[in-house]
CSV table of C-alpha atoms in Angstrom, one decimal:
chain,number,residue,atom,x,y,z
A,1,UNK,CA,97.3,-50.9,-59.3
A,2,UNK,CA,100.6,-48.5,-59.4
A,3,UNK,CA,103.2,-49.5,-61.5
A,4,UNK,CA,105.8,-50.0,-59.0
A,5,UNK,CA,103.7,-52.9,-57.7
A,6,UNK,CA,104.0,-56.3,-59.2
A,7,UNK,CA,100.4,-57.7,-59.8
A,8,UNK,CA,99.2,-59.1,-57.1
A,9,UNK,CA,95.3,-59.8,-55.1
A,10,UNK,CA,93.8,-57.5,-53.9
A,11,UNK,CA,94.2,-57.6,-49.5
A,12,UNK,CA,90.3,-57.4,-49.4
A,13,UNK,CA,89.9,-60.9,-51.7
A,14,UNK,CA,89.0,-63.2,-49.0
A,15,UNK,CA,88.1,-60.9,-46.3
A,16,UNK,CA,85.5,-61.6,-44.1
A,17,UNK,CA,85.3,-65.5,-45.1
A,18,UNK,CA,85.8,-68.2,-42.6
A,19,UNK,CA,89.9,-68.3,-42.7
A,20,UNK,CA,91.5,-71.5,-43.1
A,21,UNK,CA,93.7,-72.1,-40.7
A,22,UNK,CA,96.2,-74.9,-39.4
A,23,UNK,CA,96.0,-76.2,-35.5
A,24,UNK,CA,99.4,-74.4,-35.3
A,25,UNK,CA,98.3,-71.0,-36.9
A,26,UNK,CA,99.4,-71.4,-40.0
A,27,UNK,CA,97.1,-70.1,-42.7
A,28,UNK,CA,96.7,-70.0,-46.5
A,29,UNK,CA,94.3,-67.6,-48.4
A,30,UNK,CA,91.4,-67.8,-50.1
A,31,UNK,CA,92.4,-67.9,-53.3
A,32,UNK,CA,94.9,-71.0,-52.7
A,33,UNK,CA,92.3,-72.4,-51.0
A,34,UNK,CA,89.8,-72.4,-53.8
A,35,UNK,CA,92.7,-74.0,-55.7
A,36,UNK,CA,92.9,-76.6,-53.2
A,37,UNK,CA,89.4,-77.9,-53.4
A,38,UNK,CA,89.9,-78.0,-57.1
A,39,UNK,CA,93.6,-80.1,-56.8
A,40,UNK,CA,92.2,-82.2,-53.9
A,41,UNK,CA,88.8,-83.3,-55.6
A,42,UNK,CA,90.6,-84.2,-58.8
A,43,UNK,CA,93.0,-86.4,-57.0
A,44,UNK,CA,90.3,-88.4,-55.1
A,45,UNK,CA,88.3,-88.6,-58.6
A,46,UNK,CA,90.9,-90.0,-60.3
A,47,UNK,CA,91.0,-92.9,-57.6
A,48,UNK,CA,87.5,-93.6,-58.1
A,49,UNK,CA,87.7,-93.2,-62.1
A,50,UNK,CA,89.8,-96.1,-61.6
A,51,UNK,CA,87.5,-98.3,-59.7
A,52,UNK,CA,84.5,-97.1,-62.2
A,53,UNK,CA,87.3,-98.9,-65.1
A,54,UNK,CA,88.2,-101.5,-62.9
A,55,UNK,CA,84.1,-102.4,-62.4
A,56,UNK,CA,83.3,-101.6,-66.5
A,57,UNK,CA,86.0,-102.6,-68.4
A,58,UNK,CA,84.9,-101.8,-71.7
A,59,UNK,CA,85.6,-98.2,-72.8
A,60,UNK,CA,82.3,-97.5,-74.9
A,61,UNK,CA,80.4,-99.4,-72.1
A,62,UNK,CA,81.9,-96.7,-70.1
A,63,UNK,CA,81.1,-93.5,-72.0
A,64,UNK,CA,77.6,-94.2,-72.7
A,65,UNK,CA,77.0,-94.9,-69.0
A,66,UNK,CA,78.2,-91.5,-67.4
A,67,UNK,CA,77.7,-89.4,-70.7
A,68,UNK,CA,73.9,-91.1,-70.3
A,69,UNK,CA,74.0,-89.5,-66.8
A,70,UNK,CA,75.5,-86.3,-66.8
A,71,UNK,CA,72.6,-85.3,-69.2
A,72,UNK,CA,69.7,-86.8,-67.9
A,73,UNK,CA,71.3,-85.1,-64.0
A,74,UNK,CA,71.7,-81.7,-65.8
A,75,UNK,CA,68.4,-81.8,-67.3
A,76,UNK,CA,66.4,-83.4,-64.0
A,77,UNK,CA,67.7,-80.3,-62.1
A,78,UNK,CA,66.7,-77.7,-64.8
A,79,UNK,CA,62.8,-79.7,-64.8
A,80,UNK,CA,62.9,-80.1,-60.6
A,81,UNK,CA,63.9,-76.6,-59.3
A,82,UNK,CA,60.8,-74.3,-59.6
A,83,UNK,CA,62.0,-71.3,-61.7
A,84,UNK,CA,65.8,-72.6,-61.7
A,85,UNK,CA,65.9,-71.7,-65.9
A,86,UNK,CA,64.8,-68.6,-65.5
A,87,UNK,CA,66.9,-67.6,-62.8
A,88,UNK,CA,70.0,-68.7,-65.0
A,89,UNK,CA,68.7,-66.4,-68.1
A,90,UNK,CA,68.2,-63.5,-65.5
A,91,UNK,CA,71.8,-63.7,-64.0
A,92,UNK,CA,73.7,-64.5,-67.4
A,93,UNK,CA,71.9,-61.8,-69.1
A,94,UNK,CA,70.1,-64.1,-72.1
A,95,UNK,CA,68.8,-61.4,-74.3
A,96,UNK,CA,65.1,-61.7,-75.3
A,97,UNK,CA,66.6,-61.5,-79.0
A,98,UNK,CA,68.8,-65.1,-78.7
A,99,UNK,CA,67.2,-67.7,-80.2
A,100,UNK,CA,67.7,-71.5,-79.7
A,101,UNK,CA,70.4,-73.3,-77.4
A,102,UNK,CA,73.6,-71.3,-78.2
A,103,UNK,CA,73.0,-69.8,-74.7
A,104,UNK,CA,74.4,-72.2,-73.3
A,105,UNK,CA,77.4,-71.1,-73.8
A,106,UNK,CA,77.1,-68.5,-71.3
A,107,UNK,CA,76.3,-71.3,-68.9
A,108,UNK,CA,79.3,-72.9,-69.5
A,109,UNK,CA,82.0,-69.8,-69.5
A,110,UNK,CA,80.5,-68.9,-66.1
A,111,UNK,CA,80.9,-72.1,-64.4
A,112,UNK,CA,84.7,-72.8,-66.0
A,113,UNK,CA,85.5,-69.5,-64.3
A,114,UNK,CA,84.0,-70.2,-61.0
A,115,UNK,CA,86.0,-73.9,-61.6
A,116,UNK,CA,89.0,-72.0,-61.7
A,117,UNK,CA,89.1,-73.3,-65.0
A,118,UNK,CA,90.2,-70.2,-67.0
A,119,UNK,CA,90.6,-69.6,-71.1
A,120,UNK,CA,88.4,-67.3,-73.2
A,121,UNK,CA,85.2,-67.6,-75.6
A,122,UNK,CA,86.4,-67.4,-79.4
A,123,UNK,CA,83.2,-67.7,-80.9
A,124,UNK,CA,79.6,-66.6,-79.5
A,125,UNK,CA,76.5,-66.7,-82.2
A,126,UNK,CA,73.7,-68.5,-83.2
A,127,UNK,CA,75.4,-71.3,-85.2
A,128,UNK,CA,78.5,-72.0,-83.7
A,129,UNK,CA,80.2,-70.9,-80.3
A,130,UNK,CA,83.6,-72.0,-79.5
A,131,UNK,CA,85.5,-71.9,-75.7
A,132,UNK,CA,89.0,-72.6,-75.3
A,133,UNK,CA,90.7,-73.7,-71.8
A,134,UNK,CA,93.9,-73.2,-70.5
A,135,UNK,CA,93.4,-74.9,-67.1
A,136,UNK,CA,91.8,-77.8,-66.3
A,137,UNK,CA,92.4,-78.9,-62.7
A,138,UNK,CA,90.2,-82.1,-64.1
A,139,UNK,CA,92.8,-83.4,-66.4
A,140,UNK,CA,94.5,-86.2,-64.8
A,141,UNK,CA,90.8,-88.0,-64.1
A,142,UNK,CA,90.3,-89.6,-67.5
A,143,UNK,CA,89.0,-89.2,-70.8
A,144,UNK,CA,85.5,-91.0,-70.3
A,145,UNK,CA,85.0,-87.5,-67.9
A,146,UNK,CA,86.0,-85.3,-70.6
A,147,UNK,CA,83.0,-86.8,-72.7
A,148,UNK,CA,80.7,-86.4,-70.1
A,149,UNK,CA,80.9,-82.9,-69.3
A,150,UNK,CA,80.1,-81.8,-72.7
A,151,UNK,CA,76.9,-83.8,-72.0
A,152,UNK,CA,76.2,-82.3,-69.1
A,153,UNK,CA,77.0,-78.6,-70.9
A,154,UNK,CA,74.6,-79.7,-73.8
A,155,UNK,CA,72.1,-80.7,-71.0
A,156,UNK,CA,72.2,-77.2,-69.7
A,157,UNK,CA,71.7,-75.8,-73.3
A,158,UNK,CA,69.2,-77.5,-74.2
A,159,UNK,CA,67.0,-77.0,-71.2
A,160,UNK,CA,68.1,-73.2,-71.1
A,161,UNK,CA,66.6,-72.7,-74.9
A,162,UNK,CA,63.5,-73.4,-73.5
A,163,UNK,CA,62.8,-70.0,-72.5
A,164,UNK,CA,63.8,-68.4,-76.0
A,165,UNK,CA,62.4,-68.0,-78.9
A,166,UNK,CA,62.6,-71.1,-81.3
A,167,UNK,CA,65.8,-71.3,-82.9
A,168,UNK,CA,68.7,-73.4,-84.2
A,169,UNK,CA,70.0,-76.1,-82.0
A,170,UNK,CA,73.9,-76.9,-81.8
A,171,UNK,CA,75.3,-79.8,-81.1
A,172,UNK,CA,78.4,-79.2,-78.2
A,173,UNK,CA,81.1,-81.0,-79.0
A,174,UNK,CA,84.8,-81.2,-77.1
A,175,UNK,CA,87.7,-81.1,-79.9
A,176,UNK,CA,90.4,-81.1,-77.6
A,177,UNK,CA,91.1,-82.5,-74.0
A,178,UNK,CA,93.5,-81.2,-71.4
A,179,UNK,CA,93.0,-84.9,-69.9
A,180,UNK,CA,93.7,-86.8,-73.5
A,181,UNK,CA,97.3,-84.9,-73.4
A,182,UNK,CA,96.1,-81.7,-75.8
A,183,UNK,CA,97.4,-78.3,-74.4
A,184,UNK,CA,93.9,-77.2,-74.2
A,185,UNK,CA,90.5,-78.1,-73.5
A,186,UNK,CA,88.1,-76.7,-76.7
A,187,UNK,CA,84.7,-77.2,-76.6
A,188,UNK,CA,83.1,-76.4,-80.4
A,189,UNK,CA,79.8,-76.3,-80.8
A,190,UNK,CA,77.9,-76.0,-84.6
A,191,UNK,CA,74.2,-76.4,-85.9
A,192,UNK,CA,74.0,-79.5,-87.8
A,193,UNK,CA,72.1,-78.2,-90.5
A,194,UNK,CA,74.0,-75.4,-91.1
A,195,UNK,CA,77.5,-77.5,-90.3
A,196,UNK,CA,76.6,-81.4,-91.1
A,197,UNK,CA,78.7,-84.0,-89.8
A,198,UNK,CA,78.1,-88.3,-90.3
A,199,UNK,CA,76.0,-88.8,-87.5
A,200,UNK,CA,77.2,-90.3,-84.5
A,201,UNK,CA,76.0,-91.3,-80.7
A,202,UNK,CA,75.9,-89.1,-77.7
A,203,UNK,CA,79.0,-90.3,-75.8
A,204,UNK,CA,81.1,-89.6,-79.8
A,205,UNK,CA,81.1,-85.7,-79.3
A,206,UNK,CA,84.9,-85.8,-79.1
A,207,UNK,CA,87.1,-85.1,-82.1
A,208,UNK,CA,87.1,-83.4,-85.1
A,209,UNK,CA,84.2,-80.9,-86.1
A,210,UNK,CA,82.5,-79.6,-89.7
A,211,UNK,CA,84.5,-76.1,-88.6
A,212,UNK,CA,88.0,-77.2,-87.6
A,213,UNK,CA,89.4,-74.0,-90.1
A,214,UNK,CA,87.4,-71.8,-87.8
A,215,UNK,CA,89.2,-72.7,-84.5
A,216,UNK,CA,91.2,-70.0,-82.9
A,217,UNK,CA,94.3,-71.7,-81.4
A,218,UNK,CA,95.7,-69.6,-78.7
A,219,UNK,CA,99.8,-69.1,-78.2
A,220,UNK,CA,101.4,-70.7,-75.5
A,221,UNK,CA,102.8,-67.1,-74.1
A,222,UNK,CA,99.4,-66.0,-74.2
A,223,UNK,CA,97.6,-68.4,-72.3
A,224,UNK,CA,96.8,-67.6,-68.5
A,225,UNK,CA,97.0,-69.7,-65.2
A,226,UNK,CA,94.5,-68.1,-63.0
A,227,UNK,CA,90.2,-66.8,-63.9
A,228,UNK,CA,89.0,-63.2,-65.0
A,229,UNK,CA,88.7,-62.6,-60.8
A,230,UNK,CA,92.1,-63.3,-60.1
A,231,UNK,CA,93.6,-61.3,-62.9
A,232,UNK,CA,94.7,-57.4,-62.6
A,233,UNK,CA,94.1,-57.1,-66.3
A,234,UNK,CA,90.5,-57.6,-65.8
A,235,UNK,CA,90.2,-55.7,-62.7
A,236,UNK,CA,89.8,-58.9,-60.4
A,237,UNK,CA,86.3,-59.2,-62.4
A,238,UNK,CA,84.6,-61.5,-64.4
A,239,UNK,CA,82.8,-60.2,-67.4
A,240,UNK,CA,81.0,-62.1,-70.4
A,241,UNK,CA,79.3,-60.9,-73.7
A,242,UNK,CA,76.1,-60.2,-72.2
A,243,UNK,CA,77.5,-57.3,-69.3
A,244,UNK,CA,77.3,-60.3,-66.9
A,245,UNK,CA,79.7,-59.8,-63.9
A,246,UNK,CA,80.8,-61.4,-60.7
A,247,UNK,CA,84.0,-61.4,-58.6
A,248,UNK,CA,86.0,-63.4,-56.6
A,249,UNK,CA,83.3,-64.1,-54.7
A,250,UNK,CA,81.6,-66.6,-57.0
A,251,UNK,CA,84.5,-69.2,-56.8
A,252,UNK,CA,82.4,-70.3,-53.5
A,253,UNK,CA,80.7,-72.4,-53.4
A,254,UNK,CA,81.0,-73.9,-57.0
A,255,UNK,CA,84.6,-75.3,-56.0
A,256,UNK,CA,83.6,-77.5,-53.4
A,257,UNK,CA,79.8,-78.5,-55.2
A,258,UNK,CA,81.1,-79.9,-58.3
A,259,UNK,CA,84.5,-82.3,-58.9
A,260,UNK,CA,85.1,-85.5,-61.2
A,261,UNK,CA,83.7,-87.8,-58.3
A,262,UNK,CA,80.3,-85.8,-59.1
A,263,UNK,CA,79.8,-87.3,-62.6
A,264,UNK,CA,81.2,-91.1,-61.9
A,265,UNK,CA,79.2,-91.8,-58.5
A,266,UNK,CA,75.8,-90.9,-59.9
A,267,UNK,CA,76.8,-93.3,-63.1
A,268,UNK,CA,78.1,-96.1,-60.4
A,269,UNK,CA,74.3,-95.7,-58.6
A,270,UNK,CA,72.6,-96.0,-62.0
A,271,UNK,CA,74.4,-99.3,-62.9
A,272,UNK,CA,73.5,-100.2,-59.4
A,273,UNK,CA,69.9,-99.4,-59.9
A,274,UNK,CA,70.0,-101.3,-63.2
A,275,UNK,CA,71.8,-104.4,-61.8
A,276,UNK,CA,74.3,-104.2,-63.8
A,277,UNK,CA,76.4,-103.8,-60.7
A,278,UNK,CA,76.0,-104.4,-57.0
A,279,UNK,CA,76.7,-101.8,-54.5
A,280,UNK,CA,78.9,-104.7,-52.7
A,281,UNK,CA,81.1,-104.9,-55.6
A,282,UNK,CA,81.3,-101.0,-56.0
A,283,UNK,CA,82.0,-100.4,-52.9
A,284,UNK,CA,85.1,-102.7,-52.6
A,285,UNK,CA,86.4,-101.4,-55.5
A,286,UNK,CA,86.3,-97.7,-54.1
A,287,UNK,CA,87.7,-98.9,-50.9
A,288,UNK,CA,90.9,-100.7,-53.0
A,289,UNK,CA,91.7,-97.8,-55.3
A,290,UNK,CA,91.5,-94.9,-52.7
A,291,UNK,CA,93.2,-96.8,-49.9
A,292,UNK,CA,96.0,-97.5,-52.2
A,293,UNK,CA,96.2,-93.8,-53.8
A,294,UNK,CA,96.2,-92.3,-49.7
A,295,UNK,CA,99.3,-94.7,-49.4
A,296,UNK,CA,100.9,-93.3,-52.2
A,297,UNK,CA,100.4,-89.8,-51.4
A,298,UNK,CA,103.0,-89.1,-48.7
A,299,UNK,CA,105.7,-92.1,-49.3
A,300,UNK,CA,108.0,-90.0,-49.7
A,301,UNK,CA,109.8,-88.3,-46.9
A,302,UNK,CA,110.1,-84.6,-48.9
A,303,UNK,CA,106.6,-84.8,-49.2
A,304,UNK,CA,106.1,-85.2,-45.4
A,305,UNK,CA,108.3,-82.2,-44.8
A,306,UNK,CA,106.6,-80.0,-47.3
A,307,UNK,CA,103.2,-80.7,-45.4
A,308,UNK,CA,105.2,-80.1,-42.3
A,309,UNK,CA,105.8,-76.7,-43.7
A,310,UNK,CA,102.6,-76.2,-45.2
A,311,UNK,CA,100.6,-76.8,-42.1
A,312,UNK,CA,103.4,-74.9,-39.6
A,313,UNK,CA,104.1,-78.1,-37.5
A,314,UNK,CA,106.5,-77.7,-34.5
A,315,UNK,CA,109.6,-79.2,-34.1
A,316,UNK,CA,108.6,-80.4,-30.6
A,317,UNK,CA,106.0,-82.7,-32.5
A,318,UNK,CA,107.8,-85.5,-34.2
A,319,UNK,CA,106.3,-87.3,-37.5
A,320,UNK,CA,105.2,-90.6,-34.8
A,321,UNK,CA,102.0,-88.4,-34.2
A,322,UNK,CA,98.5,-88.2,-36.0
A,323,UNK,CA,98.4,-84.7,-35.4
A,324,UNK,CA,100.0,-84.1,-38.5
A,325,UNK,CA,97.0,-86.2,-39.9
A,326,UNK,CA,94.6,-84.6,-38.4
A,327,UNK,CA,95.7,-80.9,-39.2
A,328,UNK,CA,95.8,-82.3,-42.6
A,329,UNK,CA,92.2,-82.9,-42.5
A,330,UNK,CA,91.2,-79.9,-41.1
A,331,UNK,CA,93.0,-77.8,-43.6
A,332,UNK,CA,91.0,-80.0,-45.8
A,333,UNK,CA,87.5,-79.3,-44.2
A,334,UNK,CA,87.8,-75.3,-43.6
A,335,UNK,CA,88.6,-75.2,-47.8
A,336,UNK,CA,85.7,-77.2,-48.6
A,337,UNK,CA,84.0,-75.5,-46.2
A,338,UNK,CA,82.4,-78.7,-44.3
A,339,UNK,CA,81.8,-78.0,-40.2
A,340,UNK,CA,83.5,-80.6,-38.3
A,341,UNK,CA,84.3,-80.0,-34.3
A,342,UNK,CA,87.4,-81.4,-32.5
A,343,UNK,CA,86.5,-84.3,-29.5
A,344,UNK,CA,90.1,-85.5,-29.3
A,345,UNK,CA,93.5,-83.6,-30.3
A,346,UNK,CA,96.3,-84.7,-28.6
A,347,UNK,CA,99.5,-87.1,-28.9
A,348,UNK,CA,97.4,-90.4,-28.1
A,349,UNK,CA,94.6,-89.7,-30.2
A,350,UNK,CA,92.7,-87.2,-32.9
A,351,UNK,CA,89.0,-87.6,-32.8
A,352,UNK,CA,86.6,-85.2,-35.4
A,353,UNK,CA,82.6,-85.2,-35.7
A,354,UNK,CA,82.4,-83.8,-39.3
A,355,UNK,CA,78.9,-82.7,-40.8
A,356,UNK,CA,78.2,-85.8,-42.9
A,357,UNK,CA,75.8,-83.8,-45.8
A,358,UNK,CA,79.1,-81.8,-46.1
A,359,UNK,CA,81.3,-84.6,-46.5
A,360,UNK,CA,78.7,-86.1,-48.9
A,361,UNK,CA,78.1,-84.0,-51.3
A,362,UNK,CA,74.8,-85.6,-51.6
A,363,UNK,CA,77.0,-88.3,-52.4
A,364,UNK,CA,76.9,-91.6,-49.7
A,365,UNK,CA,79.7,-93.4,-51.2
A,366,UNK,CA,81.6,-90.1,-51.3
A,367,UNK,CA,82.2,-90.6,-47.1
A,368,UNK,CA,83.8,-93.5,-47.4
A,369,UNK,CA,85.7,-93.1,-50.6
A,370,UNK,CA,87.3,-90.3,-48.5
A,371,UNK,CA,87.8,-91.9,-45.2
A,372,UNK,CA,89.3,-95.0,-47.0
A,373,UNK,CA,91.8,-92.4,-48.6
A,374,UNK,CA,92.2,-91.1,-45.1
A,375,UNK,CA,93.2,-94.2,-43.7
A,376,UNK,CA,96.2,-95.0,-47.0
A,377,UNK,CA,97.5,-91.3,-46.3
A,378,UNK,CA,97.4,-92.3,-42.3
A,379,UNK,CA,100.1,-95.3,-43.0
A,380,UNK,CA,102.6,-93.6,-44.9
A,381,UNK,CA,102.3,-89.5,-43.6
A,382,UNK,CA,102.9,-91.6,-40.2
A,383,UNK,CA,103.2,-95.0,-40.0
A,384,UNK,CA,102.0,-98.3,-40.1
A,385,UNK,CA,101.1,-98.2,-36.4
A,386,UNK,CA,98.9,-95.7,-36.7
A,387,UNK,CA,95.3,-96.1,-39.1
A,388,UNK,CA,92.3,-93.9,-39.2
A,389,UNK,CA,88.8,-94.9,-39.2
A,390,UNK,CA,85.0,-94.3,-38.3
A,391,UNK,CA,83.5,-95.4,-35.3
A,392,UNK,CA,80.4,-94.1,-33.3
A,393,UNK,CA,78.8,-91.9,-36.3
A,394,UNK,CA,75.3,-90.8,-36.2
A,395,UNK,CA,72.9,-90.0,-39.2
A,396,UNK,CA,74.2,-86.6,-38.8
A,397,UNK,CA,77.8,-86.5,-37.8
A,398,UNK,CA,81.1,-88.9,-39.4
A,399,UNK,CA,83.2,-89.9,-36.7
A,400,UNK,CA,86.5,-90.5,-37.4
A,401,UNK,CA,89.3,-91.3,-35.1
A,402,UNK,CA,93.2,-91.2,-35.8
A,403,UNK,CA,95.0,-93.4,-33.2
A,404,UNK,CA,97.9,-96.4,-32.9
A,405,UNK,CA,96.1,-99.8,-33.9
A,406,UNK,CA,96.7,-103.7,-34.5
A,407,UNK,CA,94.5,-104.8,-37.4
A,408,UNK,CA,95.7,-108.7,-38.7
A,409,UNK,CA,93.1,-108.2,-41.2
A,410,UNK,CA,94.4,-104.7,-42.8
């Protein structure tokens, strides 16, 4: 780009995508949309990380439960999708030469970028690798999360060195967490045998390692805010060790796939399954957390105004009106890309049919975990008068209707 132009995107990043769009014509671009998915998810997640405390209230119990899941998840879609390792070697360019599960590292640095979630790799070999974030739109979910996602990254590994020659195997463990207050997320991984530590249990890779001289500690004026694709400096491309490369292009659909919500409803289900937990139980909880955190959200009256400006309301519509709602949630929907069609959009009422796998995520609770933070937002972006809720659904479609009600049991 010339000189005389301050960096900036690209005007063909985002071109050609389905735009995103307010009922009043304002819209944002791709990029902050992909941003949004990633702010909005972590918000929701870190409503239901509370319930998942509120429901296990010991902090080990915890861990063990959702680092337990994220790897056996990981792993179960590496064994269940027909050529699914092999596809993953072909794309990040695994070299017939690397031996054991040091690979997946490469897994890992391509789905922080797509995540938005951008740093660099310090270390890449056979016996140690080393990846350092400085973004983490995950960090105000909770620590227990931070443990599991190395799980699910050693998952990944692990099911990936299965195509390589036999090798060392290292043991991927997080040294530093954005969520735990550290100003970056560090991920160090080391071959036992060649690094030996005191062993420890699956949900303790957190903390120090055998290598903590080796760690490359980044300045704060030289970390970055936004991935490889976003950057002018690496030509709006992302590129890893191995000549892999993508664009801006990739950020869909990783942004609206994977979120915090992602790891602690899968461990909710398997405590369910187990009986440790009814779905009765877990389900009230979700419904208290997320309804309170939607109340919280617009309390105050500079943050109505700055959705006001963000969606391009009118003056002629006044803040008595669940239109503001409802172009809320459809600024919501185009991001995460979820197909939804309008019944009802008017002063009286807002009525939307949204795809329900969308909503999902292959997730039931996930529905009503966001229509319960719906309704909380409803009450204070309008008022008390007005709530949201579901009504007439079918298997296929979520109802939800924003209109004036009496409720002596809200």
């Amino acid at each position: 780009m010339s000189k005389k132009v301050d960096a900036r995107l690209p005007k063909e990043v985002g071109t050609g995508l389905y735009p995103v769009k307010s009922p009043w014509d304002k819209m944002i671009t791709y990029h902050e949309a992909a941003r949004y998915c990633q702010r909005y998810t972590a918000v929701v997640s870190a409503a239901i990380m509370q319930a998942y405390r509120m429901l296990v209230k010991d902090y080990e119990a915890r861990s063990k439960a959702i680092c337990k899941n994220a790897y056996n998840r990981l792993a179960y879609v590496y064994q269940a999708i027909p050529g699914y390792t092999e596809m993953n070697a072909d794309q990040l360019r695994m070299h017939p030469f690397m031996r054991g599960n040091f690979v997946g590292g490469l897994i890992g640095d391509a789905g922080d970028e797509d995540l938005l979630m951008c740093g660099r790799v310090n270390d890449f070999g056979t016996y140690r690798a080393e990846k350092e974030l400085d973004v983490c739109y995950w960090d105000i979910i909770g620590s227990e999360l931070c443990r599991s996602t190395t799980q699910s990254l050693q998952a990944c590994a692990d099911y990936a060195a299965k195509l390589r020659p036999e090798g060392p195997h290292i043991e991927y463990h997080m040294v530093e967490a954005k969520g735990c207050g550290d100003r970056h997320c560090r991920i160090v991984a080391e071959c036992r045998k060649k690094y030996p530590m005191p062993e420890h249990e699956q949900w303790e890779c957190f903390g120090p390692v055998a290598t903590e001289a080796q760690i490359k500690y980044t300045r704060e004026e030289d970390t970055v805010e936004d991935s490889m694709m976003f950057r002018e400096e690496c030509d709006y491309r992302f590129s890893n060790g191995t000549n892999f490369e993508k664009d801006w292009r990739s950020a869909y659909p990783m942004v609206t796939m994977s979120n915090g919500a992602t790891y602690i409803l899968p461990t909710l289900d398997d405590l369910v399954r187990e009986g440790t937990l009814t779905d009765e139980e877990v389900d009230y909880a979700i419904h208290c957390v997320c309804e309170a955190a939607g109340k919280a959200t617009f309390i105050d009256d500079f943050a109505k105004e700055g959705l006001r400006t963000w969606l391009g309301v009118p003056h002629s519509i006044g803040n008595d009106d669940g239109r503001i709602m409802g172009g809320y949630l459809e600024m919501f929907l185009q991001s995460m890309h979820i197909a939804y069609d309008i019944e009802a959009f008017n002063r009286e009422e807002v009525i939307y049919r949204i795809d329900r796998m969308g909503l999902s995520n292959r997730m039931p609770k996930m529905v009503n975990a966001y229509i319960w933070f719906w309704y909380g937002m409803t009450k204070s972006l309008v008022n008390a008068q007005w709530s949201l809720w579901e009504e007439a659904s079918t298997e296929e479609k979520v109802r939800i209707k924003i209109a004036k009600k009496v409720d002596k049991f809200c």
